[in-house]
Coordinates of C-alpha atoms in Angstrom, one line a residue:
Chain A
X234 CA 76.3 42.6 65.9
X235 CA 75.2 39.9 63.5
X236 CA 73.5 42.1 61.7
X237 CA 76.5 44.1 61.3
X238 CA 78.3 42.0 60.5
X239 CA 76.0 40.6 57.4
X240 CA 76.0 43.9 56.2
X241 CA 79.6 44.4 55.9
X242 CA 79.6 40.6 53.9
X243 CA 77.0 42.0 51.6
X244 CA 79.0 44.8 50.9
X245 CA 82.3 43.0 50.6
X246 CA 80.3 40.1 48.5
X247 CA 80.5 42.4 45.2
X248 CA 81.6 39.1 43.3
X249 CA 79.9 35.9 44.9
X250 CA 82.9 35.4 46.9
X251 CA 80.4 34.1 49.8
X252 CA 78.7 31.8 47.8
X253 CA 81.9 30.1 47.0
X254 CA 82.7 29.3 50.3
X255 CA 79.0 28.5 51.4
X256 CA 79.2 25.2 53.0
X257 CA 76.1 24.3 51.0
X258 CA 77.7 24.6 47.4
X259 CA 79.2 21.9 46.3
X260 CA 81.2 23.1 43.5
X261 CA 82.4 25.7 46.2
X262 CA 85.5 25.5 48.2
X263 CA 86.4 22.6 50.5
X264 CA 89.6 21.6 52.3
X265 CA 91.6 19.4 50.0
X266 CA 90.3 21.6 47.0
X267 CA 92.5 23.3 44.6
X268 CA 92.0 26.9 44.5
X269 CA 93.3 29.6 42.2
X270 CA 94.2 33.2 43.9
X271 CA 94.6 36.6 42.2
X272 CA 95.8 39.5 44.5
X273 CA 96.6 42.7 44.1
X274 CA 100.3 43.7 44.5
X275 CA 99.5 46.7 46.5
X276 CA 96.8 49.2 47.9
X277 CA 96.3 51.1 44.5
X278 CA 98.3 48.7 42.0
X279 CA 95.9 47.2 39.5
X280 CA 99.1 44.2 38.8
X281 CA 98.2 41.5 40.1
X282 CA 100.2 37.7 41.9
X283 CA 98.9 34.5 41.4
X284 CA 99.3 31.6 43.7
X285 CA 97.5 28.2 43.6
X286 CA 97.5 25.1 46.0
X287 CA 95.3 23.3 48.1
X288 CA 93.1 24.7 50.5
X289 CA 94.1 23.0 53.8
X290 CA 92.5 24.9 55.9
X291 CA 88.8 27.9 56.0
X292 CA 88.5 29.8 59.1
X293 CA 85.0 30.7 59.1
X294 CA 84.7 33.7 61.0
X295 CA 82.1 36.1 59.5
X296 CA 83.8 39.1 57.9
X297 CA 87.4 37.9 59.2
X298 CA 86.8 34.5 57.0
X299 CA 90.0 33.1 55.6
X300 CA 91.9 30.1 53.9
X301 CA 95.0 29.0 53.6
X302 CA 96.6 27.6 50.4
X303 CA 99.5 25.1 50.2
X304 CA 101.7 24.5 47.5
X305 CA 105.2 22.6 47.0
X306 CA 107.2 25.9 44.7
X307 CA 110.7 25.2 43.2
X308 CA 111.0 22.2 46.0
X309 CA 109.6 24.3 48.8
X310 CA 106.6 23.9 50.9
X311 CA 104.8 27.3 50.3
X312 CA 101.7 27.9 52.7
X313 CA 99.5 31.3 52.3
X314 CA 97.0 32.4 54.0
X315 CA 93.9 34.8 52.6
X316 CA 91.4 37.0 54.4
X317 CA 88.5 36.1 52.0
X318 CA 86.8 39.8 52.2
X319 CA 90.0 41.6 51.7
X320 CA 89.7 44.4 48.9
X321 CA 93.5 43.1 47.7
X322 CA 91.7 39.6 46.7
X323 CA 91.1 40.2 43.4
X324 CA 89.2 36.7 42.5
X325 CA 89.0 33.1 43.9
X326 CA 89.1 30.0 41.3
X327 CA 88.6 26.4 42.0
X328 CA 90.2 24.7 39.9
X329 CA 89.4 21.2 40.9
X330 CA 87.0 19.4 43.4
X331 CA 88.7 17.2 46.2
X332 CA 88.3 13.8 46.1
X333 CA 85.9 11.9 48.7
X334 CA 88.3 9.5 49.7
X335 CA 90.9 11.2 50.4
X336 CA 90.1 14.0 52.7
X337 CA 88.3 13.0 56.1
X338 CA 89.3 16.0 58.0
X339 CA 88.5 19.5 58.2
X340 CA 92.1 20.9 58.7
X341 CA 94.6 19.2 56.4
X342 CA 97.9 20.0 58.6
X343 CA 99.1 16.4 57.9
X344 CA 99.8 17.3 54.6
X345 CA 102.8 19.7 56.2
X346 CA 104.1 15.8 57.2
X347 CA 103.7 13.8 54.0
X348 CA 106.0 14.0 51.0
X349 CA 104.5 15.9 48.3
X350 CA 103.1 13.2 46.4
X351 CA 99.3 14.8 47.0
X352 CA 101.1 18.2 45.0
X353 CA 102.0 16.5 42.0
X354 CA 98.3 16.8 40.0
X355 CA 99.0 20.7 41.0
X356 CA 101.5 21.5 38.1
X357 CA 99.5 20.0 35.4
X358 CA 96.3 22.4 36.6
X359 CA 99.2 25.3 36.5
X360 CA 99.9 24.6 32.8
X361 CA 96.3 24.3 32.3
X362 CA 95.5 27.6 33.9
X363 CA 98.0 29.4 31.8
X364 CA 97.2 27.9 28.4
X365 CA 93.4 28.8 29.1
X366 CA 94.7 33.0 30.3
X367 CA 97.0 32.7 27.6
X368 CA 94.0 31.4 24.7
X369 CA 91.9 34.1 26.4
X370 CA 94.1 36.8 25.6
Chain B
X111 CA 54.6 63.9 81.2
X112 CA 57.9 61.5 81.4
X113 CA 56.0 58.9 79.6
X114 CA 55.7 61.4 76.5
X115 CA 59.6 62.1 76.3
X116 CA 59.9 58.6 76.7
X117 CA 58.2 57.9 73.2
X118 CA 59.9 60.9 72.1
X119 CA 63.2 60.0 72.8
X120 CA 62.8 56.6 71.2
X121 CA 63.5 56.1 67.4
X122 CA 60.6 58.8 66.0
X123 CA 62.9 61.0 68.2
X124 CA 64.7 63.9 66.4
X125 CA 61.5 64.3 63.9
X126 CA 59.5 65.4 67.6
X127 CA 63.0 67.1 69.1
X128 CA 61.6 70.0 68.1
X129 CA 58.5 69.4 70.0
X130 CA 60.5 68.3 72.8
X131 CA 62.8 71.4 72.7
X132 CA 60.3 73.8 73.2
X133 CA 58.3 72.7 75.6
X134 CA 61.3 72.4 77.4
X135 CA 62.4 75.5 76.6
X136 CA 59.3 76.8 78.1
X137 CA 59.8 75.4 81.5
X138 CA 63.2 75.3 81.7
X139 CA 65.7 79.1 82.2
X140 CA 67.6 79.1 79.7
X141 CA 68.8 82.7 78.9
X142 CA 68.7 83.2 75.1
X143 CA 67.9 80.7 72.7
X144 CA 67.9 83.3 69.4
X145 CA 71.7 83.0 68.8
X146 CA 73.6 79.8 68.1
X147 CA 76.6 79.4 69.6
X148 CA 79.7 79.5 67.6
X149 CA 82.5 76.4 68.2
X150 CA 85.5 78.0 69.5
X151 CA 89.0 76.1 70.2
X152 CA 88.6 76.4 73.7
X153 CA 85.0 75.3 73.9
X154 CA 84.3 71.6 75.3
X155 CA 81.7 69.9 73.9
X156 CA 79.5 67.4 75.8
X157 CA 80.4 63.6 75.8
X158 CA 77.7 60.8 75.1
X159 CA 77.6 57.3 77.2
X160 CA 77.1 54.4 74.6
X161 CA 77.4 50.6 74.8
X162 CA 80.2 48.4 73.5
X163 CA 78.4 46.1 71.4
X164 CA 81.3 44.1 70.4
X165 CA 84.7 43.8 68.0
X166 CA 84.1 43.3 64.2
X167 CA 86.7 43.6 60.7
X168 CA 86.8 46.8 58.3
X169 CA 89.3 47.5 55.7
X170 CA 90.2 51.2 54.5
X171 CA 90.9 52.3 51.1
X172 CA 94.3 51.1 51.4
X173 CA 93.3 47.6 51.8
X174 CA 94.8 47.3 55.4
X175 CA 92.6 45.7 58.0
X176 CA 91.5 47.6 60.8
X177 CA 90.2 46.2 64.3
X178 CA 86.5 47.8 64.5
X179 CA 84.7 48.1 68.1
X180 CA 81.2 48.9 67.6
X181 CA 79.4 51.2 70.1
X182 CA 75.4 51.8 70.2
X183 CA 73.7 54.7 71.4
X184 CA 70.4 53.9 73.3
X185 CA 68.2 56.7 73.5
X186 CA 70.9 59.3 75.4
X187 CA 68.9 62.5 76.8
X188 CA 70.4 65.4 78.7
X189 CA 69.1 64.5 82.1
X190 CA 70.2 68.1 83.8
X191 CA 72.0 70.9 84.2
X192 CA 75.0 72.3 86.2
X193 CA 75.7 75.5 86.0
X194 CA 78.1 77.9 87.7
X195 CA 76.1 79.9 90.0
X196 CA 74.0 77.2 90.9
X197 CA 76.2 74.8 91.6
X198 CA 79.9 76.3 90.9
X199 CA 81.0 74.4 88.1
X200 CA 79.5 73.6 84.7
X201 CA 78.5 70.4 83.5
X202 CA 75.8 68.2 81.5
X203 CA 74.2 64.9 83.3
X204 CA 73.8 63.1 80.4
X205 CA 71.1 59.5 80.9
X206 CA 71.1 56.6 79.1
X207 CA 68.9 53.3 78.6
X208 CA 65.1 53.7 79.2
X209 CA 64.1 51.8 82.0
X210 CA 61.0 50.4 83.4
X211 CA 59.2 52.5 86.4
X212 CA 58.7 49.1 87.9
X213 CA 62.5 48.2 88.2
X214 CA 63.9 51.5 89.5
X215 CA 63.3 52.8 93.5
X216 CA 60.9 55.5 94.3
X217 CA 63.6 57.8 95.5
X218 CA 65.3 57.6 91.8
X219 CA 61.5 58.3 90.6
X220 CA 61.0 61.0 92.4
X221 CA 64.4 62.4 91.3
X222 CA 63.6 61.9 87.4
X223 CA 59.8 63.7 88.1
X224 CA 61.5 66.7 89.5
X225 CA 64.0 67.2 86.5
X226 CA 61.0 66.0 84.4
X227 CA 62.4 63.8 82.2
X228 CA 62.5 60.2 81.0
X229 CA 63.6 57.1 83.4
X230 CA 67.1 56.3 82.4
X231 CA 69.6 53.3 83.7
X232 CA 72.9 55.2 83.7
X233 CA 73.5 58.6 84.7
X234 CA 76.8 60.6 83.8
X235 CA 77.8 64.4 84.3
X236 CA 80.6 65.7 81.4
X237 CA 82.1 68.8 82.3
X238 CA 81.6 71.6 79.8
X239 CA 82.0 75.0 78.4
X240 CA 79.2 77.7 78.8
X241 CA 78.8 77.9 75.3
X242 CA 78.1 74.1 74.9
X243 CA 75.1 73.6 77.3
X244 CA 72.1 71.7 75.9
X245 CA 68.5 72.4 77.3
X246 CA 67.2 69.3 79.4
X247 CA 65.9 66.3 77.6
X248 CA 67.8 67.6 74.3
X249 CA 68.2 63.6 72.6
X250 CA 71.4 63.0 71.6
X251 CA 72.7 60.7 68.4
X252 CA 75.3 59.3 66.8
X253 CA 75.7 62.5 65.2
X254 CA 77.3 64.0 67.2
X255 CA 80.6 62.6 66.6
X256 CA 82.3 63.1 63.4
X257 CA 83.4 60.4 60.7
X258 CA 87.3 60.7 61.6
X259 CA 87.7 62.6 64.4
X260 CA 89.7 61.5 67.6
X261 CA 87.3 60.6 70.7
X262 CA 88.6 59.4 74.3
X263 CA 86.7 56.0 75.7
X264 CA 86.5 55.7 79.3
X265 CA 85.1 52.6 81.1
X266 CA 85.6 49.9 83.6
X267 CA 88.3 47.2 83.1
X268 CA 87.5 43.3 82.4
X269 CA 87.7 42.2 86.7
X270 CA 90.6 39.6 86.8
X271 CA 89.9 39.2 90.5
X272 CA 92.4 38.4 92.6
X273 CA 95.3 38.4 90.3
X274 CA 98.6 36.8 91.1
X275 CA 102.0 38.8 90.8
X276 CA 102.7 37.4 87.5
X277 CA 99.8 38.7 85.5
X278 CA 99.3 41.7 87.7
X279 CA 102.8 42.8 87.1
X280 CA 104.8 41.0 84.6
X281 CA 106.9 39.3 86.8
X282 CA 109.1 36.5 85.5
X283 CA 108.6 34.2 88.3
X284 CA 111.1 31.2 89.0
X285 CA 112.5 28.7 87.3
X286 CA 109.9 25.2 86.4
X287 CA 113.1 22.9 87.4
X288 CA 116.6 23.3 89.1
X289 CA 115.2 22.2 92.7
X290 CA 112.7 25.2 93.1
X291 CA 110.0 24.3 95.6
X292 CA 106.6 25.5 95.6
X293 CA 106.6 28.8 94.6
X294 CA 107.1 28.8 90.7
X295 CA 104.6 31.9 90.3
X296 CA 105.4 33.7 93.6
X297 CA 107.7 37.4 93.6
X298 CA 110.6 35.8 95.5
X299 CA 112.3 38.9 97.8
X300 CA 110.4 41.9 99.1
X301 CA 113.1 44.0 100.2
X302 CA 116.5 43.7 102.2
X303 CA 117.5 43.3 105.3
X304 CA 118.4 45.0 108.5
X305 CA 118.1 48.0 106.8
X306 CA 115.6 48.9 106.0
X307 CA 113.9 46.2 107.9
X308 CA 110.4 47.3 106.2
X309 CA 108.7 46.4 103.1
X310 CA 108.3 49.5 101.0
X311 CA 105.1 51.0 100.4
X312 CA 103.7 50.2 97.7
X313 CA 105.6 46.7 96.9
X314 CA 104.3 45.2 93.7
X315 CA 102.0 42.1 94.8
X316 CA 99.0 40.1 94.2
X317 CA 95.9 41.7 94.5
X318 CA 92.6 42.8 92.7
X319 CA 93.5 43.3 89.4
X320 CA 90.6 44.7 86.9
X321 CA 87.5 46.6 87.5
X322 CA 88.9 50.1 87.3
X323 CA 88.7 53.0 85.1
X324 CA 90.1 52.9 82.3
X325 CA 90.7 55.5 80.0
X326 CA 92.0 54.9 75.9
X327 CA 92.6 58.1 74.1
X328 CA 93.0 59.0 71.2
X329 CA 90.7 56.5 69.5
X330 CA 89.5 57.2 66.2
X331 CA 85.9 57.3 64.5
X332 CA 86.2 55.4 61.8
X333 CA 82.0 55.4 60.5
X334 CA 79.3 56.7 62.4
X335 CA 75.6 55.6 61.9
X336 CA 72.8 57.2 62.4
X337 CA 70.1 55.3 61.4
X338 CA 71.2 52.5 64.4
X339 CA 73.1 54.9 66.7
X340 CA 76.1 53.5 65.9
X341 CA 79.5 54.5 65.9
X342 CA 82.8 52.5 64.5
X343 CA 85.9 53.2 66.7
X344 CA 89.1 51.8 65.6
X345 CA 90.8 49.3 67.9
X346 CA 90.0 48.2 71.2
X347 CA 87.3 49.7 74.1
X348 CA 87.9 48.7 78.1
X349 CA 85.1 46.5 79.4
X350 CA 82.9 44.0 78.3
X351 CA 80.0 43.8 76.0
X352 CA 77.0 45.3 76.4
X353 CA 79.0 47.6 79.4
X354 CA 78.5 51.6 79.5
X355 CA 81.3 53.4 78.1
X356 CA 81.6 57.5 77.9
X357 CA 82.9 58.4 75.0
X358 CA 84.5 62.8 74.7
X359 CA 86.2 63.9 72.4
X360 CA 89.9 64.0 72.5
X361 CA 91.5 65.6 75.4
X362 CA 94.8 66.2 74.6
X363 CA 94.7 66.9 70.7
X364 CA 94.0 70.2 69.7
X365 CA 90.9 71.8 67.7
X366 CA 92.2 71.6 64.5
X367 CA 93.6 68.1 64.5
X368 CA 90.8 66.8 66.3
X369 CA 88.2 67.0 63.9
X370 CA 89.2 65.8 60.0
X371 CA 89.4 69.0 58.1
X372 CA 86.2 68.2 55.9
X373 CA 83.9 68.1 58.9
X374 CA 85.9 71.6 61.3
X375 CA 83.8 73.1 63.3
X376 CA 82.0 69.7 64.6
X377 CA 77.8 70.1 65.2
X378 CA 78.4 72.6 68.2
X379 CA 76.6 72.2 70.8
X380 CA 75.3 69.1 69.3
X381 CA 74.0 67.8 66.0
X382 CA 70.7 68.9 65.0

């Protein structure tokens, strides 16, 4: 079964999607990082949806590996949650490293309690993120 | 001779089936082996016994996730024969799982030497058409089933011992609070009063729950393997891992939506 289930990661790895979350690399993902998301709008749709926020949570779980992303939009606490290995994930972006200080913890759920001031930083890296799409085009 | 069909049936197997096939051919009475037969809608092809390895992720083309259960096939022989006059019905005992000669008792030896095949752990019979009997020792693989076809999945159900009335049967119980003593699980009132002055037979109560046959239909075959012997069913298999399951194809869907239209007729009586 493990050995099934490494195949299916190989095969689903086609863009180094593992390595990102490989709890060796550390410019890789990490709860209290802030992760970029492209998806796919639907099964055949090449359009894509971008959300960003901070990774409060990875459930490691071989092929069913996922993370979930939280974000303060328009005044509203936004969570998401992404099955890494999902052919509708178009690409995963970190877009900055978390701090050591700050985050102790594994699962960041206290964040759902505090009031926001940690999602601030998050709207600068949004404009960042567009200039840099908008200079590539 | 056992310990040759043994090494036969192992991994080398289907380059020596041929092997294996005729010298069976030669000692067993099967009446002719020049025509193949021809799939039919009526015909009923054997079933195979494989083990549930475990539950594992895919996602189709779509991009929705399906819930895989991955069975293995470990070296499954035809172990005999039923046929009509012989016995009055027809049917395939189909083995599974080599075993050791020094873990099985002599009376089970003596049984494998007379049908003059391989030692094998489980032994089940699939009742079959005429047209789909296989020769004894004919190895059977994953190929046999078809990527997208329907299958039934029979095996025994996860034991829950002795179950109380709530899990057994849904009922609600009583109330935590409001002055109810003691019996917060229990299935209150079994019946009336002076009449009928009897509990009705069969009264839902605790009991042994778990540990019976159970039978999921209309499963589907979502990759097969052949390399492994392995075949990817979509959704869940009764029973644990590692327990023998018999896998047939669907009972109650007919030929031609059965079997994907790609792959109709299926490998009839069996692949290769």
């Amino acid at each position: 079964m493990e050995m099934i289930s490494a195949q299916q990661i190989e095969k689903a790895n086609h863009d180094g999607r593992r390595e990102l979350f490989s709890r060796k690399n550390a410019e890789g993902v990490r709860p209290g990082s802030v992760v970029l998301v492209e998806t796919f709008n639907g099964p055949g749709e090449k359009t894509t949806s971008t959300f960003m926020g901070v990774c409060i949570a990875i459930r490691r779980k071989g092929i069913d590996t996922s993370f979930t992303l939280r974000n303060i939009v328009m005044r509203v606490g936004v969570e998401q949650r992404f099955s890494l290995y999902s052919p509708l994930v178009k690409n995963v972006k970190v877009l900055q490293k978390p701090t050591e200080l700050r985050v102790r913890r594994a699962k960041l759920f206290y964040l759902r309690d505090q009031p926001g001031k940690a999602f601030t930083s998050l709207q600068s890296l949004w404009k960042q993120e567009q200039l840099e799409k908008q200079q590539q085009k | 001779m056992s310990i040759k069909l043994m090494t036969n049936s192992s991994i080398i197997g289907r380059a020596l089936a041929g092997s294996v096939s005729r010298w069976t051919r030669t000692a067993a009475t099967v009446a002719s082996e020049t025509a193949a037969p021809e799939f039919t809608p009526q015909s009923v092809r054997t079933g195979l016994i494989a083990r549930k390895k475990g539950m594992t992720s895919m996602w189709d083309e779509t991009g929705i996730r399906m819930p895989i259960t991955v069975l293995q096939l470990e070296d499954v022989i035809v172990t005999d024969v039923r046929t009509a006059d012989k016995h009055g019905y027809t049917a395939l005992q189909i083995g599974s799982t080599i075993k050791k000669e020094k873990n099985v008792s002599k009376p089970l030896i003596e049984h494998f030497k007379k049908l003059r095949v391989g030692l094998r752990q489980k032994l089940v019979e699939f009742r079959v058409t005429e047209d789909a009997v296989l020769p004894v020792g004919t190895p059977l693989t994953a190929n046999h089933f078809v990527t997208g076809q329907y299958v039934d999945i029979s095996a025994p159900s996860i034991g829950k011992g002795f179950a109380g009335v709530m899990k057994r049967w849904n009922f609600a119980g009583l109330p935590a609070s409001h002055g109810v003593s003691l019996t917060h699980r229990s299935g209150g009132s079994t019946g009336q009063r002076k009449w009928p002055s009897r509990v009705f037979k069969g009264k839902k109560m605790a009991g042994r729950m778990g540990g019976k046959s159970v039978t999921m239909q209309n499963l589907k075959i979502v990759k097969v393997d052949p390399k492994e012997n392995l075949l990817y069913i979509k959704g869940s298999v009764p029973g644990f891992d590692d327990q023998f399951v018999k896998v047939k194809d669907a009972v109650k869907l007919k030929a031609e939506k059965r079997y994907p239209k790609e792959s109709y007729p299926p490998p009839f009586p069996t692949a290769v």
